[in-house]
Amino acid sequence: MKAEQFPYFDAPRPLALAHRGGAAYAPNHGRENTLAAFRTAYDLGYRYLETDVHATLDGQVVAFHDARLDRVTDRRGAIADLPWDYVQQARIAGESVPLLTELLEELPDARFNIDIKSPGAVVPTAQVLLQAGALHRVCVGSFSQRRLRHVRELLGPRLATAAGGAGVASLRFLPRLVTQWLSTPAPVLQIPRTYTLAGRSVELVTPALVEAAHRRGKHIHVWTIDDAQEMHELLDLGVDGLVSDAIDTLRSVLVERGAWQEPPRGPDTVER
C-alpha cells in the first residue's frame, strides 16, 4: 500500500520523529518515554512521537521500551508479569510510566509511531487504538512479523504499519527479497542506516533503495539518528523521515534546510 493512502503521512516531508520523546535532549535526560518527555518534544514543535508498548499482566498498555522496569525505574520486574497497580507506582526520575491511552488523550493532535514489543501487547494495543478512535494518527510496527500480521488482522487496512526488523541484512544483498519486502502492505520502511553483518557494517539506506521505495509510493524512515552530519546525508539521499533522540539537533538541521514545519495552532492544540 502507498503512504498517500493514510492520513498519518499527510504532513510535509521529511517527518521528524521524537524517539521515546527525545531521550538525548537535555531536558529529557533520565526520563525517556514519560508523559513529561513527550510533552517536552511536543512543546519543541514535534507532532510525530515514537514509543514502544508493553502490556501488564492485567492487560494495560504502557508506553515503555524495556520488557523490565529495572533499567530506568525505581522498581524491578517484567512488565508482562506485573499488574498495573504495581507498575503505576514505578517512577522514572519522579515521573510515572504512562499508559498509551494517556498519551493519546493528553496530546490529541500528535501522531504516534508505536512499536509493539511483546506478543501479549498486540490485542490490548489494538483495543486501545479502536476505543480511542486513533487509527488515523498512528503507525504500528514491530520487529516480529507475527505480531505485525496479527495487528493488521485485528485492525484492518485503515491501519498504517511499518515494515522492518526481520531480514534487514538481506536487503543489501538479495534484490528479489528487497522486491518482496517493498511489496508488503506496509506503506513505510523503518530501518537503521547500517547493519552489522559478520563483523562489518553494511550500508542499508542507499539511493537505489530510496528510489525503489518511492516508485512504490512508500516512505523510508531511518532510526535512530542523532548526529547532524548524518542527518544531512540521509536527507540528501531523499529519506522521508528521521527518528532521533537528539530532537534539538534534528530540529536545528531541518530549520537550516528550510524543512522544519511549525505546527498549526488549532482548536485541538494542547495549551499549557
Coordinates of C-alpha atoms in Angstrom, one line a residue:
M1 CA 0.0 0.0 0.0
K2 CA 1.1 3.6 -0.6
A3 CA 1.8 6.2 2.1
E4 CA -0.5 8.7 0.4
Q5 CA -3.5 6.4 1.3
F6 CA -3.1 7.0 5.0
P7 CA -3.8 10.3 6.9
Y8 CA -0.8 9.5 9.2
F9 CA 1.5 10.5 6.4
D10 CA -0.2 13.7 5.2
A11 CA 2.3 16.1 6.8
P12 CA 5.0 17.6 4.6
R13 CA 8.2 15.5 4.4
P14 CA 10.7 14.9 5.9
L15 CA 8.9 13.8 9.0
A16 CA 10.7 14.4 12.3
L17 CA 10.0 11.7 14.9
A18 CA 10.9 12.1 18.6
H19 CA 12.3 8.8 19.7
R20 CA 10.9 7.9 23.2
G21 CA 10.1 11.6 23.5
G22 CA 13.7 12.7 22.6
A23 CA 15.8 10.8 25.2
A24 CA 19.0 12.6 24.3
Y25 CA 17.5 16.1 24.6
A26 CA 18.9 17.7 27.8
P27 CA 15.5 18.4 29.5
N28 CA 14.6 14.8 28.9
H29 CA 17.7 13.1 30.3
G30 CA 16.7 10.2 32.6
R31 CA 13.0 10.4 31.8
E32 CA 12.6 8.7 28.5
N33 CA 9.1 7.6 27.4
T34 CA 7.4 9.6 30.2
L35 CA 4.5 11.9 29.5
A36 CA 6.7 14.7 30.6
A37 CA 9.3 13.8 27.9
F38 CA 6.6 13.6 25.2
R39 CA 5.2 17.0 26.3
T40 CA 8.7 18.5 26.1
A41 CA 9.1 17.2 22.5
Y42 CA 5.6 18.5 21.7
D43 CA 6.5 21.9 23.1
L44 CA 9.6 21.9 20.9
G45 CA 7.2 21.6 17.9
Y46 CA 7.2 17.8 17.3
R47 CA 4.0 16.3 16.2
Y48 CA 5.4 12.8 15.4
L49 CA 6.3 10.9 18.5
E50 CA 7.8 7.4 18.8
T51 CA 7.0 5.0 21.6
D52 CA 7.3 1.3 22.4
V53 CA 4.5 -0.5 24.2
H54 CA 4.2 -3.5 26.5
A55 CA 1.1 -4.9 28.3
T56 CA 0.9 -5.5 32.0
L57 CA -0.4 -8.8 33.5
D58 CA -3.9 -7.4 33.6
G59 CA -3.8 -6.1 30.0
Q60 CA -3.0 -2.4 30.5
V61 CA -0.9 -1.0 27.6
V62 CA 2.1 1.1 28.8
A63 CA 4.4 3.3 26.8
F64 CA 7.7 1.8 27.8
H65 CA 10.8 0.5 25.9
D66 CA 12.2 -2.3 28.0
A67 CA 10.5 -5.6 28.9
R68 CA 11.5 -5.0 32.5
L69 CA 11.2 -2.0 34.8
D70 CA 14.8 -2.3 36.2
R71 CA 16.9 -0.1 33.9
V72 CA 15.0 3.2 34.2
T73 CA 12.7 3.0 37.1
D74 CA 13.0 2.6 40.9
R75 CA 11.2 -0.8 40.7
R76 CA 12.0 -4.2 39.3
G77 CA 10.3 -6.9 37.4
A78 CA 9.0 -7.9 34.0
I79 CA 6.0 -5.8 32.9
A80 CA 4.2 -8.8 31.5
D81 CA 4.3 -10.4 34.9
L82 CA 3.1 -7.4 36.9
P83 CA -0.3 -5.9 37.5
W84 CA -0.9 -2.2 36.5
D85 CA -1.4 -1.4 40.2
Y86 CA 2.3 -2.2 40.8
V87 CA 3.7 -0.7 37.5
Q88 CA 1.9 2.6 38.0
Q89 CA 3.8 3.1 41.3
A90 CA 7.2 2.9 39.5
R91 CA 9.0 6.2 38.9
I92 CA 11.3 7.4 36.2
A93 CA 13.1 10.4 37.7
G94 CA 9.9 11.1 39.6
E95 CA 7.6 10.5 36.6
S96 CA 5.2 7.7 36.3
V97 CA 5.1 5.1 33.5
P98 CA 2.4 6.4 31.1
L99 CA -0.4 4.4 29.6
L100 CA -0.8 4.5 25.9
T101 CA -4.3 5.9 26.4
E102 CA -2.8 8.8 28.4
L103 CA -0.5 9.8 25.5
L104 CA -3.4 9.7 23.0
E105 CA -5.6 11.8 25.3
E106 CA -3.0 14.3 26.5
L107 CA -1.6 15.0 23.1
P108 CA -4.7 14.8 20.9
D109 CA -3.2 16.3 17.7
A110 CA 0.1 14.4 17.9
R111 CA 0.8 11.3 15.8
F112 CA 2.4 8.2 17.3
N113 CA 4.7 5.6 15.8
I114 CA 4.1 2.6 18.0
D115 CA 6.4 -0.4 18.3
I116 CA 4.7 -3.4 19.8
K117 CA 7.5 -5.0 21.9
S118 CA 5.8 -8.1 23.2
P119 CA 3.3 -10.7 22.0
G120 CA 0.9 -10.0 24.8
A121 CA 0.6 -6.4 23.9
V122 CA -0.9 -6.9 20.4
V123 CA -4.6 -7.4 21.3
P124 CA -4.7 -4.8 24.1
T125 CA -3.0 -2.2 21.9
A126 CA -5.5 -2.9 19.1
Q127 CA -8.3 -2.4 21.6
V128 CA -6.8 0.9 22.9
L129 CA -6.5 2.3 19.3
L130 CA -10.0 1.3 18.4
Q131 CA -11.5 2.7 21.6
A132 CA -9.6 6.0 21.2
G133 CA -10.6 6.3 17.5
A134 CA -6.9 6.8 16.8
L135 CA -6.2 4.7 13.7
H136 CA -5.8 7.8 11.6
R137 CA -2.9 9.1 13.7
V138 CA -0.8 6.1 14.4
C139 CA 1.6 3.9 12.6
V140 CA 2.3 0.5 14.1
G141 CA 5.5 -1.5 13.7
S142 CA 7.2 -4.5 15.3
F143 CA 10.4 -6.4 15.0
S144 CA 8.2 -9.5 15.0
Q145 CA 6.5 -10.2 11.7
R146 CA 4.0 -12.4 13.5
R147 CA 2.9 -9.5 15.7
L148 CA 2.7 -7.2 12.7
R149 CA 0.5 -9.7 10.8
H150 CA -1.7 -10.1 13.9
V151 CA -2.3 -6.4 14.4
R152 CA -3.1 -6.0 10.7
E153 CA -5.7 -8.7 11.0
L154 CA -7.2 -7.1 14.1
L155 CA -7.4 -3.5 12.8
G156 CA -7.7 -3.9 9.0
P157 CA -6.5 -1.9 6.1
R158 CA -7.1 1.5 7.7
L159 CA -4.1 1.0 9.9
A160 CA -0.7 2.3 8.7
T161 CA 2.0 -0.2 9.5
A162 CA 5.8 -0.2 9.2
A163 CA 7.9 -2.9 7.6
G164 CA 11.2 -3.5 9.3
G165 CA 13.2 -5.8 11.6
A166 CA 13.4 -9.3 10.3
G167 CA 15.5 -9.8 7.3
V168 CA 17.2 -6.4 7.1
A169 CA 20.6 -7.9 6.4
S170 CA 19.2 -9.5 3.2
L171 CA 18.1 -6.1 1.8
R172 CA 21.6 -5.2 0.7
F173 CA 22.4 -8.5 -1.0
L174 CA 19.3 -10.1 -2.3
P175 CA 17.3 -7.9 -4.8
R176 CA 14.5 -10.4 -5.0
L177 CA 13.9 -10.2 -1.3
V178 CA 14.0 -6.4 -1.5
T179 CA 11.2 -6.5 -4.0
Q180 CA 9.2 -8.8 -1.8
W181 CA 9.7 -6.6 1.2
L182 CA 8.7 -3.5 -0.7
S183 CA 5.5 -5.3 -1.8
T184 CA 4.3 -5.8 1.8
P185 CA 1.1 -3.9 2.9
A186 CA 3.3 -1.5 5.0
P187 CA 3.4 2.0 3.5
V188 CA 6.7 2.8 5.2
L189 CA 10.0 1.0 5.7
Q190 CA 11.6 1.8 9.0
I191 CA 15.2 0.7 9.1
P192 CA 18.7 1.6 10.6
R193 CA 21.2 3.3 8.2
T194 CA 23.6 0.4 8.7
Y195 CA 23.5 -3.2 9.8
T196 CA 26.4 -5.2 11.3
L197 CA 26.9 -8.4 9.4
A198 CA 29.8 -10.8 10.0
G199 CA 31.6 -8.1 12.0
R200 CA 31.4 -5.4 9.4
S201 CA 29.0 -2.5 8.9
V202 CA 26.7 -2.8 5.9
E203 CA 25.0 0.3 4.4
L204 CA 21.3 -0.4 4.1
V205 CA 20.0 3.1 3.1
T206 CA 21.2 3.5 -0.4
P207 CA 20.0 5.7 -3.3
A208 CA 18.7 2.5 -5.0
L209 CA 16.6 1.5 -2.0
V210 CA 15.2 5.0 -1.6
E211 CA 14.3 5.1 -5.3
A212 CA 12.7 1.7 -5.3
A213 CA 10.6 2.6 -2.2
H214 CA 9.4 5.8 -3.8
R215 CA 8.5 4.1 -7.1
R216 CA 6.1 2.0 -5.0
G217 CA 4.7 5.0 -3.1
K218 CA 6.4 4.0 0.2
H219 CA 8.3 6.1 2.7
I220 CA 11.6 5.3 4.2
H221 CA 12.2 6.3 7.9
V222 CA 15.7 5.8 9.4
W223 CA 16.5 5.3 13.0
T224 CA 18.0 6.3 15.4
I225 CA 19.9 9.3 14.0
D226 CA 21.5 11.8 16.5
D227 CA 24.4 13.3 14.5
A228 CA 23.8 16.4 12.5
Q229 CA 26.1 15.4 9.6
E230 CA 24.4 12.1 9.3
M231 CA 21.0 13.7 9.3
H232 CA 22.1 15.9 6.4
E233 CA 23.5 12.9 4.5
L234 CA 20.3 10.9 4.8
L235 CA 18.1 13.9 3.9
D236 CA 20.2 14.4 0.8
L237 CA 19.5 10.8 -0.1
G238 CA 15.8 11.6 0.0
V239 CA 14.6 9.7 3.0
D240 CA 11.2 10.6 4.2
G241 CA 11.7 10.7 7.9
L242 CA 14.3 10.6 10.7
V243 CA 13.8 9.1 14.1
S244 CA 16.0 10.8 16.7
D245 CA 16.8 11.0 20.4
A246 CA 18.6 14.3 19.8
I247 CA 15.4 16.3 18.9
D248 CA 17.1 19.7 19.3
T249 CA 19.7 18.7 16.8
L250 CA 17.2 17.3 14.3
R251 CA 15.1 20.4 14.6
S252 CA 18.1 22.7 14.0
V253 CA 19.1 20.6 10.9
L254 CA 15.6 20.9 9.5
V255 CA 15.4 24.6 10.2
E256 CA 18.8 25.1 8.5
R257 CA 17.4 23.3 5.4
G258 CA 14.1 25.2 5.4
A259 CA 12.3 21.9 6.1
W260 CA 11.1 22.4 9.7
Q261 CA 7.3 22.6 9.8
E262 CA 5.9 24.7 12.6
P263 CA 2.8 23.0 13.9
P264 CA -0.5 24.8 13.3
R265 CA -2.3 26.3 16.2
G266 CA -5.8 24.8 16.0
P267 CA -8.7 24.0 18.4
D268 CA -7.1 20.7 19.4
T269 CA -3.7 22.1 20.2
V270 CA -2.7 21.4 23.7
E271 CA -2.2 24.6 25.8
R272 CA -0.1 24.8 28.9

